[in-house]
CSV table of C-alpha atoms in Angstrom, one decimal:
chain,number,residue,atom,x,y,z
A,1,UNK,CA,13.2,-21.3,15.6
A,2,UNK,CA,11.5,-17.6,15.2
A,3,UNK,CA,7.8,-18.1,15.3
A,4,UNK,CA,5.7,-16.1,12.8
A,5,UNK,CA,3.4,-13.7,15.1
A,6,UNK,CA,0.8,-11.8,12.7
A,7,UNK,CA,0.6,-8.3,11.9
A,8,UNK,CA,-1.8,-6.5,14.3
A,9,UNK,CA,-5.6,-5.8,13.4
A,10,UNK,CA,-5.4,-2.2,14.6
A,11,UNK,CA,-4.4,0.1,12.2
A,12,UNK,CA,-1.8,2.4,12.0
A,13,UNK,CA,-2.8,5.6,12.7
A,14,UNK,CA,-4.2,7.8,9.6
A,15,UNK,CA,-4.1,4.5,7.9
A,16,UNK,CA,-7.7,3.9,6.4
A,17,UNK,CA,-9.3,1.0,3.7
A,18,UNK,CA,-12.0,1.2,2.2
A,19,UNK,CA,-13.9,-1.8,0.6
A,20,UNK,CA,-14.6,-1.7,-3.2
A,21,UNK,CA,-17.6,-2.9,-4.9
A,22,UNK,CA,-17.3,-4.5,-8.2
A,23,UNK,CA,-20.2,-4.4,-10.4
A,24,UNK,CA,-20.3,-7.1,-13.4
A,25,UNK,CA,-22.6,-7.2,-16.5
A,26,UNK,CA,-22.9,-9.1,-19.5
A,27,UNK,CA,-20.3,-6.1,-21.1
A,28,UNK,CA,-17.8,-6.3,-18.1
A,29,UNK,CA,-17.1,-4.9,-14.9
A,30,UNK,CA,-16.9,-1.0,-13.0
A,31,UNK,CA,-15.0,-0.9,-10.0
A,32,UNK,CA,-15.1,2.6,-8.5
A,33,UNK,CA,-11.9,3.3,-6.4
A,34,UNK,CA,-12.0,7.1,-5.4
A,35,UNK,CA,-14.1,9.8,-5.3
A,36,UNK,CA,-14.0,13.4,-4.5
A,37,UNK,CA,-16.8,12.9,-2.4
A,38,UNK,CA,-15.4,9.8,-0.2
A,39,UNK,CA,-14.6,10.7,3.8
A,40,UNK,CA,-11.0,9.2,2.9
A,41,UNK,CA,-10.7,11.5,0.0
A,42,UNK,CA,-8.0,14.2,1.1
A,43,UNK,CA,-7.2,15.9,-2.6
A,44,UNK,CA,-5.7,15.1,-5.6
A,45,UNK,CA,-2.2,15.5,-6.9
A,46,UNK,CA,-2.2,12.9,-9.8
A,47,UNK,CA,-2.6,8.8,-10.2
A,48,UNK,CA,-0.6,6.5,-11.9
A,49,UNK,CA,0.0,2.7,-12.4
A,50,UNK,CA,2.5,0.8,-11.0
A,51,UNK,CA,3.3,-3.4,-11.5
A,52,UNK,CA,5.0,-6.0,-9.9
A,53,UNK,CA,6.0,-9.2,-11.4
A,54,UNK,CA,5.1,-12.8,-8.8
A,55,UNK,CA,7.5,-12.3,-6.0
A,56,UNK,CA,9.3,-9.2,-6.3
A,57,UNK,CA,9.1,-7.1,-3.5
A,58,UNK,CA,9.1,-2.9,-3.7
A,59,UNK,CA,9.5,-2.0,-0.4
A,60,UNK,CA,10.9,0.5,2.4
A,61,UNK,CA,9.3,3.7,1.2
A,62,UNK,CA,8.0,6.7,2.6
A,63,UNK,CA,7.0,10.0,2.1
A,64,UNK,CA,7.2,13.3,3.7
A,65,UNK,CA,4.0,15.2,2.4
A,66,UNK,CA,2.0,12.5,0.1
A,67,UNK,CA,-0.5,10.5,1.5
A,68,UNK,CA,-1.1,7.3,-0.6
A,69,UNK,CA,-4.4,5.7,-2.2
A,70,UNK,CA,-3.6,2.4,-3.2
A,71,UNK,CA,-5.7,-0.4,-5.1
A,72,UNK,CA,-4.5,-3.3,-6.9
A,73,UNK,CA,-6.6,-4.0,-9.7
A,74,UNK,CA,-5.4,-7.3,-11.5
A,75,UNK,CA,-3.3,-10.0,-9.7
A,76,UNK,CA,-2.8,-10.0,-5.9
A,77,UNK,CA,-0.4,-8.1,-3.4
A,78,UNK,CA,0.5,-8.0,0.1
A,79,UNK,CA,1.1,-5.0,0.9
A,80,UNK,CA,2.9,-4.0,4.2
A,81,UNK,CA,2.8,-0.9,6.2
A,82,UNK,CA,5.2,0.1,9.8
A,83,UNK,CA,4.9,2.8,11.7
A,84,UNK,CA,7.9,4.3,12.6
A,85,UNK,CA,6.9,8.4,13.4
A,86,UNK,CA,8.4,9.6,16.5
A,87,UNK,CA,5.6,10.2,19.0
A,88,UNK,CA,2.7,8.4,17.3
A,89,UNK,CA,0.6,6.2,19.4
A,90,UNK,CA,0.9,3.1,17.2
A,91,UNK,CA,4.5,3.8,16.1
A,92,UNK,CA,6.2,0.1,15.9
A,93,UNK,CA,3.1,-1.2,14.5
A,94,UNK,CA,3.2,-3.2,11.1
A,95,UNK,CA,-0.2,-3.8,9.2
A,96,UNK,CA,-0.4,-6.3,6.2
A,97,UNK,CA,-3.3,-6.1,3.8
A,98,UNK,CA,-4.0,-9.0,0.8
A,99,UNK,CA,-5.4,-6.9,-2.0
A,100,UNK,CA,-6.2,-7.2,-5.5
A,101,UNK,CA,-8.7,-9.7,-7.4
A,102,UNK,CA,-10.1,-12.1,-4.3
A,103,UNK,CA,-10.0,-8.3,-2.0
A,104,UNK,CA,-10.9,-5.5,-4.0
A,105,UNK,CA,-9.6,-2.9,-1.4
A,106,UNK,CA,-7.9,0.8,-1.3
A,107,UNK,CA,-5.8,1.0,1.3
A,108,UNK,CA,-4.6,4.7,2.3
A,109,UNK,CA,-1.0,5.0,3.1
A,110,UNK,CA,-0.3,8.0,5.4
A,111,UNK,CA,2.6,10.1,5.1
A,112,UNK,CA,5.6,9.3,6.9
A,113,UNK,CA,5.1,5.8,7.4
A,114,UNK,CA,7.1,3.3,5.3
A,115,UNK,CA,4.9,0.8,2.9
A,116,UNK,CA,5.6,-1.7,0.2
A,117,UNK,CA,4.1,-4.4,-1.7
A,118,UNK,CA,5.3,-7.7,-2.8
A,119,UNK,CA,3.3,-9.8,-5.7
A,120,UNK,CA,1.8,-12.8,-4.1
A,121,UNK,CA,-0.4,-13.8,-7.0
A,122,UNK,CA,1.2,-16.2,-10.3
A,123,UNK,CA,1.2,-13.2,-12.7
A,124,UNK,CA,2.2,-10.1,-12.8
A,125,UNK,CA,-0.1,-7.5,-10.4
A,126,UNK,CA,-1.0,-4.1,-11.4
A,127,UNK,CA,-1.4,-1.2,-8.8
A,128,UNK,CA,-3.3,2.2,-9.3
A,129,UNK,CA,-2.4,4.3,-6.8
A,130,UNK,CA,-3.8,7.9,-6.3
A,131,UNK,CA,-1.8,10.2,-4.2
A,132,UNK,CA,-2.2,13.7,-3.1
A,133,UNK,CA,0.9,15.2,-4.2
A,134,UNK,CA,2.8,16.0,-7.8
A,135,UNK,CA,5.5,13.9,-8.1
A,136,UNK,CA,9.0,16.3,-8.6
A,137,UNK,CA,11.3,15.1,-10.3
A,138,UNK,CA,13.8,17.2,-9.4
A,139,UNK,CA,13.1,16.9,-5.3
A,140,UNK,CA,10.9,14.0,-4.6
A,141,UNK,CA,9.0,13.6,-1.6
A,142,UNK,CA,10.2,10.0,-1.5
A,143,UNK,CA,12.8,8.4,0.8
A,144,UNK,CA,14.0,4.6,1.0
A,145,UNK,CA,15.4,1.8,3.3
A,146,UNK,CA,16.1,-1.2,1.2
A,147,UNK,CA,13.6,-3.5,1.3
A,148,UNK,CA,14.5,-5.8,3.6
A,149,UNK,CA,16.8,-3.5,6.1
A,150,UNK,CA,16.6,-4.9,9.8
A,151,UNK,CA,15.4,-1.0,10.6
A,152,UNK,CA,11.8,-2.3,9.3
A,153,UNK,CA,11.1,-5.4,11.3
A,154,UNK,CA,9.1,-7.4,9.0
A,155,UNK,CA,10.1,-10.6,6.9
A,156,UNK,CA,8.8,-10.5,3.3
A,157,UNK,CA,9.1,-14.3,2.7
A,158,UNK,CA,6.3,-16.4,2.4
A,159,UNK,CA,4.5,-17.7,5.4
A,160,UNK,CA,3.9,-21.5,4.7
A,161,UNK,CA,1.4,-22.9,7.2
């Protein structure tokens, strides 16, 4: 039987998180995700919202030019990144972040190294992600393995324990 090793702790280089504060009041909540000001912040191309529904996996993505800002803002995710540049020093390297409402965390997705995210929470999860470049629709900067193609060594089931 395969035994389940864990994702390393060391990042994937030009990976970065950044922890998000929530402030609550009586009236709600403010969660601030991004600013121009942050030593992550890169620049900005344009931000959009993006869902999963409880198990469904959107995976095996990468892109040539955009860098990524990610945060999941209702529900939870897992969401996986693996290194697979020629001639970086952590390229075979998978990290695994558990975002969303019990981790409010941005997670910034490099370019050229694949990500995805699979639901892990009951309902459906929403993600905001910021990224640096426009999206063109006539030549995206966006290329795809399927999500569970042996070239990305990681196993989107659940790990039972």
């Amino acid at each position: 039987m395969k035994r389940f090793e864990a994702p390393s702790r060391q990042l994937i280089q030009g990976a970065r998180t950044k922890a998000l504060k929530v402030v609550p009041d009586e009236r709600g909540r403010l969660m601030e995700m991004l600013r121009a000001d942050d030593e992550l912040f890169v620049k900005f191309g344009q931000v959009y919202l993006t869902s999963a529904y409880p198990g469904v996996v959107k995976a095996g993505r990468y892109h040539e030019r955009q860098i990524d800002c990610m945060v999941c803002v209702r529900g939870m995710m897992k969401v996986v990144l693996f290194d697979d540049r020629d001639g970086s020093p952590t390229r075979g390297l998978i990290n695994e972040f558990f975002i969303g409402d019990h981790n409010p965390l941005l997670v910034e997705i490099p370019a050229l190294v694949f990500h995805g995210f699979k639901c892990v929470s009951e309902h459906e999860a929403l993600v905001v992600n910021t990224v640096t470049e426009l999206y063109d629709h006539g030549k995206p900067d966006e290329f795809r393995l399927d999500a569970h193609d042996p070239r990305i060594p990681y196993d989107w089931a659940r790990k039972d324990g």
